[in-house]
Coordinates of C-alpha atoms in Angstrom, one line a residue:
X452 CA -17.1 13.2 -22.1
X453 CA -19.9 11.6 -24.5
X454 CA -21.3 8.3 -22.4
X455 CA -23.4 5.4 -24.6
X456 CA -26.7 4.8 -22.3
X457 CA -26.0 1.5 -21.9
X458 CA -22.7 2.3 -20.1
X459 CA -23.5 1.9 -16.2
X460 CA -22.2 5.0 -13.9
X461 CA -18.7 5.5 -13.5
X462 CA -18.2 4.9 -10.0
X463 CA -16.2 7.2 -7.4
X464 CA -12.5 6.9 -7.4
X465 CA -10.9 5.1 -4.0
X466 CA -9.9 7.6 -1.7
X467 CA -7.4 6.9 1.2
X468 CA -5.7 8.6 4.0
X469 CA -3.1 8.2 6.7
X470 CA -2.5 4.4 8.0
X471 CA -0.1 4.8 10.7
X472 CA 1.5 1.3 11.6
X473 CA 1.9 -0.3 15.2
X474 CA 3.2 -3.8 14.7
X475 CA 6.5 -3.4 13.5
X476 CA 8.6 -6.6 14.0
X477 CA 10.2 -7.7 10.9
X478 CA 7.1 -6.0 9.3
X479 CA 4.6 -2.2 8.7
X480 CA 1.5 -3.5 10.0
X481 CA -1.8 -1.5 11.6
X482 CA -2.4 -4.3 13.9
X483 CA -0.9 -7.9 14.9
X484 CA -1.0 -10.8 12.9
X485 CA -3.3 -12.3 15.9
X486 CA -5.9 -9.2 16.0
X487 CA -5.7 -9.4 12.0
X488 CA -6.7 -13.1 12.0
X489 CA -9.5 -12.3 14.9
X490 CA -10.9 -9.8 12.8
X491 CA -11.4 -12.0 9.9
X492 CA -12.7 -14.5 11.8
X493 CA -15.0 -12.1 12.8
X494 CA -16.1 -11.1 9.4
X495 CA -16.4 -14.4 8.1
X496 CA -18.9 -14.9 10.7
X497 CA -21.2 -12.2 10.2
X498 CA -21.4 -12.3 6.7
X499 CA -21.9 -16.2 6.8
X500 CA -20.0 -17.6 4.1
X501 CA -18.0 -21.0 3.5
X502 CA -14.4 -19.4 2.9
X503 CA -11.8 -20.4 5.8
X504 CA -12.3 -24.3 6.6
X505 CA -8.9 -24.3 8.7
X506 CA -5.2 -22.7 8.8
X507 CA -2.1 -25.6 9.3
X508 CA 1.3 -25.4 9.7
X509 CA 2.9 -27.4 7.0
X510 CA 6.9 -26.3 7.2
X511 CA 9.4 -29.1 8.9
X512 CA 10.9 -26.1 11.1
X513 CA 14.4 -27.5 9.3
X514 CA 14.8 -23.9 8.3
X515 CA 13.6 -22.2 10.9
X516 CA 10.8 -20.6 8.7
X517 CA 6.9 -20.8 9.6
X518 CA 5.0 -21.9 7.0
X519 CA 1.1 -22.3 6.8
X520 CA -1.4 -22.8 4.7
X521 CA -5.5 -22.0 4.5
X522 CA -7.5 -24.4 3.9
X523 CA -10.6 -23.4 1.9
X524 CA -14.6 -23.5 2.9
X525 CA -17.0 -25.1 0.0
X526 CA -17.5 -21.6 -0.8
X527 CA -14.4 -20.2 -1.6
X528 CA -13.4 -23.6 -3.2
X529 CA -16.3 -23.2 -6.0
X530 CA -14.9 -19.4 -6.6
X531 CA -11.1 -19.8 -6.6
X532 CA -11.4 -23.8 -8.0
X533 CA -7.9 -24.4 -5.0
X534 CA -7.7 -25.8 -1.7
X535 CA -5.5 -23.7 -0.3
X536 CA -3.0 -21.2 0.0
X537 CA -0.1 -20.6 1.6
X538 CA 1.8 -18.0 3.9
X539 CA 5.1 -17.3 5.5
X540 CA 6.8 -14.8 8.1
X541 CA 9.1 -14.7 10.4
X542 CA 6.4 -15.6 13.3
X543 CA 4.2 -18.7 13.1
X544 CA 1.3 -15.5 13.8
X545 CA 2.7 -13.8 10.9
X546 CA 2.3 -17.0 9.0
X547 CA -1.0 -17.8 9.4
X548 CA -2.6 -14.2 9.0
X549 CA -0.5 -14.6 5.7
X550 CA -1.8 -17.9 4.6
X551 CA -5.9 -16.4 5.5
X552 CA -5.2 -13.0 4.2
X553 CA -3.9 -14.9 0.2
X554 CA -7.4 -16.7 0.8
X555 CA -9.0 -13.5 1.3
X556 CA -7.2 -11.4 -1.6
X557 CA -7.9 -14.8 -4.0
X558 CA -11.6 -15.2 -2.9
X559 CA -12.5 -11.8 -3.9
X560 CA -10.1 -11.1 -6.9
X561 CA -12.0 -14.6 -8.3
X562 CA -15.4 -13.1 -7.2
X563 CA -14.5 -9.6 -8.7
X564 CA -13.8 -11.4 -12.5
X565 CA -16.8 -13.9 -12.2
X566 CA -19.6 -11.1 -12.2
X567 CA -19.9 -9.6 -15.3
X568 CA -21.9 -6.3 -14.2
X569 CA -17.9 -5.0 -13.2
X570 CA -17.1 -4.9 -16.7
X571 CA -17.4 -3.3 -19.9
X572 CA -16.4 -5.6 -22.9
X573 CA -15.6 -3.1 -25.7
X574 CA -12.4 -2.6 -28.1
X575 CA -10.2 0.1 -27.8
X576 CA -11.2 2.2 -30.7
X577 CA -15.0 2.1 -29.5
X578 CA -14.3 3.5 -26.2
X579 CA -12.3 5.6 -27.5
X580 CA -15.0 7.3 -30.0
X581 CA -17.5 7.4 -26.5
X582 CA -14.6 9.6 -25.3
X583 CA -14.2 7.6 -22.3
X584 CA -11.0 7.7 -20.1
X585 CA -8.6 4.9 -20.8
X586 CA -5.2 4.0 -19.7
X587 CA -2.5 5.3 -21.7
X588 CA -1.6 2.1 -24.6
X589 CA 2.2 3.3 -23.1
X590 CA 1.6 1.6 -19.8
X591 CA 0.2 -1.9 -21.6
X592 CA 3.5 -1.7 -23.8
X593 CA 5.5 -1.0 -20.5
X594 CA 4.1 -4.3 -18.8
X595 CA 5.9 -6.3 -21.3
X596 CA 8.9 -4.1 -21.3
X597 CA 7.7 -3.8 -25.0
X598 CA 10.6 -0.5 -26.1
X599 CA 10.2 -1.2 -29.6
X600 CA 6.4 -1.0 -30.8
X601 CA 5.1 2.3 -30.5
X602 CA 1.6 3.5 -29.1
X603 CA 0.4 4.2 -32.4
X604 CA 1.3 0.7 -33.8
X605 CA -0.3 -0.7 -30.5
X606 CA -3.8 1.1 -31.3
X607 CA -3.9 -0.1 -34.7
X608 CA -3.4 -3.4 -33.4
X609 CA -6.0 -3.9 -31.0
X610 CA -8.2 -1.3 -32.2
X611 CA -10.9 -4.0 -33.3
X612 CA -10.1 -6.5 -30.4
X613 CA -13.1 -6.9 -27.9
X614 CA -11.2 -6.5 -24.6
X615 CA -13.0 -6.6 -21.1
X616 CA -12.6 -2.9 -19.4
X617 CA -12.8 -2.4 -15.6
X618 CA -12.8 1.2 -13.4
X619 CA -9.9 2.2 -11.6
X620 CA -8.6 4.5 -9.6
X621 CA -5.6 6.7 -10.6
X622 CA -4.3 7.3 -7.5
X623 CA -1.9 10.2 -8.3
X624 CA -5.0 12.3 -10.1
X625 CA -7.6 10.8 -7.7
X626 CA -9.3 10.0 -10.7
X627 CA -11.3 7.2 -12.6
X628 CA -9.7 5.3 -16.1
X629 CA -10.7 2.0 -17.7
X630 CA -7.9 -0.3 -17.5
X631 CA -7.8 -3.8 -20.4
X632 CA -8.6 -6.2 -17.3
X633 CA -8.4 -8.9 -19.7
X634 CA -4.6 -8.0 -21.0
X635 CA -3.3 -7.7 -17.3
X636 CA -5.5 -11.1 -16.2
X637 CA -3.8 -12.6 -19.2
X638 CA 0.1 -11.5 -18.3
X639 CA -0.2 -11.5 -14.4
X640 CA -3.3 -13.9 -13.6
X641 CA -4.1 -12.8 -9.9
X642 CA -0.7 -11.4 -9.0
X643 CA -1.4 -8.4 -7.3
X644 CA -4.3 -8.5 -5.6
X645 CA -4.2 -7.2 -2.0
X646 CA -6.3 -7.6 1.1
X647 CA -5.9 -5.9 4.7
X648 CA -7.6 -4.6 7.6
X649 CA -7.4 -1.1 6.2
X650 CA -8.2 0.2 2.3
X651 CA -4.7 1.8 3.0
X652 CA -1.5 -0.1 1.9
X653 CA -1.2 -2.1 5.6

């Protein structure tokens, strides 16, 4: 693989093991929604930053659903530009470690796309000619159900198009690819992020 010096270092691809779950009403969790929300709490504190001002319920109880929401500190505010967000579950504890954990997966997603130094704005063909790993122009097609333009077509098409590249992991090789972080910001925003209390699916 030819590398540019001005590329910075790939970095190491995510690696994850077993996450064996122990709260299991109604949901797979490592832990409760309490010790979730204690751990946070925690965090927040030791790291000393303005994110969680206050969680409220907000739902009627018409419908017998708990619905809260997390209200954002100054800090997260100026990152994610929202008050709050909501969460739901069947328990009002499920509902708020919902409602803190979307703050949480939001705060740092925003964070993530606000610093350049985790990007690599590029087009297609140059990254291409550095010989650099990139995710197959099938999958980009496939997350607009796109079954009619083909790959090559694609390439030609954005082959000049400055795009901003981030690392990922491939988690089936256990290995690193650049993926167009601006196509997928542009067709999901932040759907997708995830936040836990385990790098594991929890």
């Amino acid at each position: 693989m030819r590398q540019t010096a001005s590329r910075p270092p790939v970095p190491a691809p995510i690696t994850y093991g077993d996450c064996l779950k122990s709260y299991t009403y109604d949901q797979d969790k490592v832990c409760t929604p309490g010790e979730t929300i204690t751990k946070l709490k925690q965090r927040l504190a030791e790291v000393k930053l303005d994110i969680l001002n206050d969680v409220r319920r907000v739902d009627s109880g018409r419908l017998d659903i708990p619905v809260y929401f997390s209200v954002c500190g100054r800090e997260a505010f100026e990152v994610i530009r929202n008050k709050k967000q909501l969460g739901k579950g069947c328990t009002p504890a499920q509902s708020q470690a919902s409602a803190c954990m979307e703050l949480i997966e939001r705060f740092s997603f925003f964070s993530f796309r606000q610093n350049p130094a985790n990007f690599i704005r590029a087009t297609h063909a140059e990254l291409k000619a550095e010989g650099l790993p990139l995710l197959p122009l099938s999958v980009l097609l496939q997350s607009v159900h796109d079954e009619t333009t083909s790959a090559e077509t694609w390439e030609q098409l954005i082959a000049e198009i400055p795009i901003r590249w981030a690392w990922a992991t491939n988690l089936n090789q256990g290995e690193m690819v650049l993926v167009p972080f601006s196509w997928f910001y542009a067709i999901n925003e932040f759907n997708g992020p995830s936040a836990g209390t385990t790098p594991e699916p929890n």
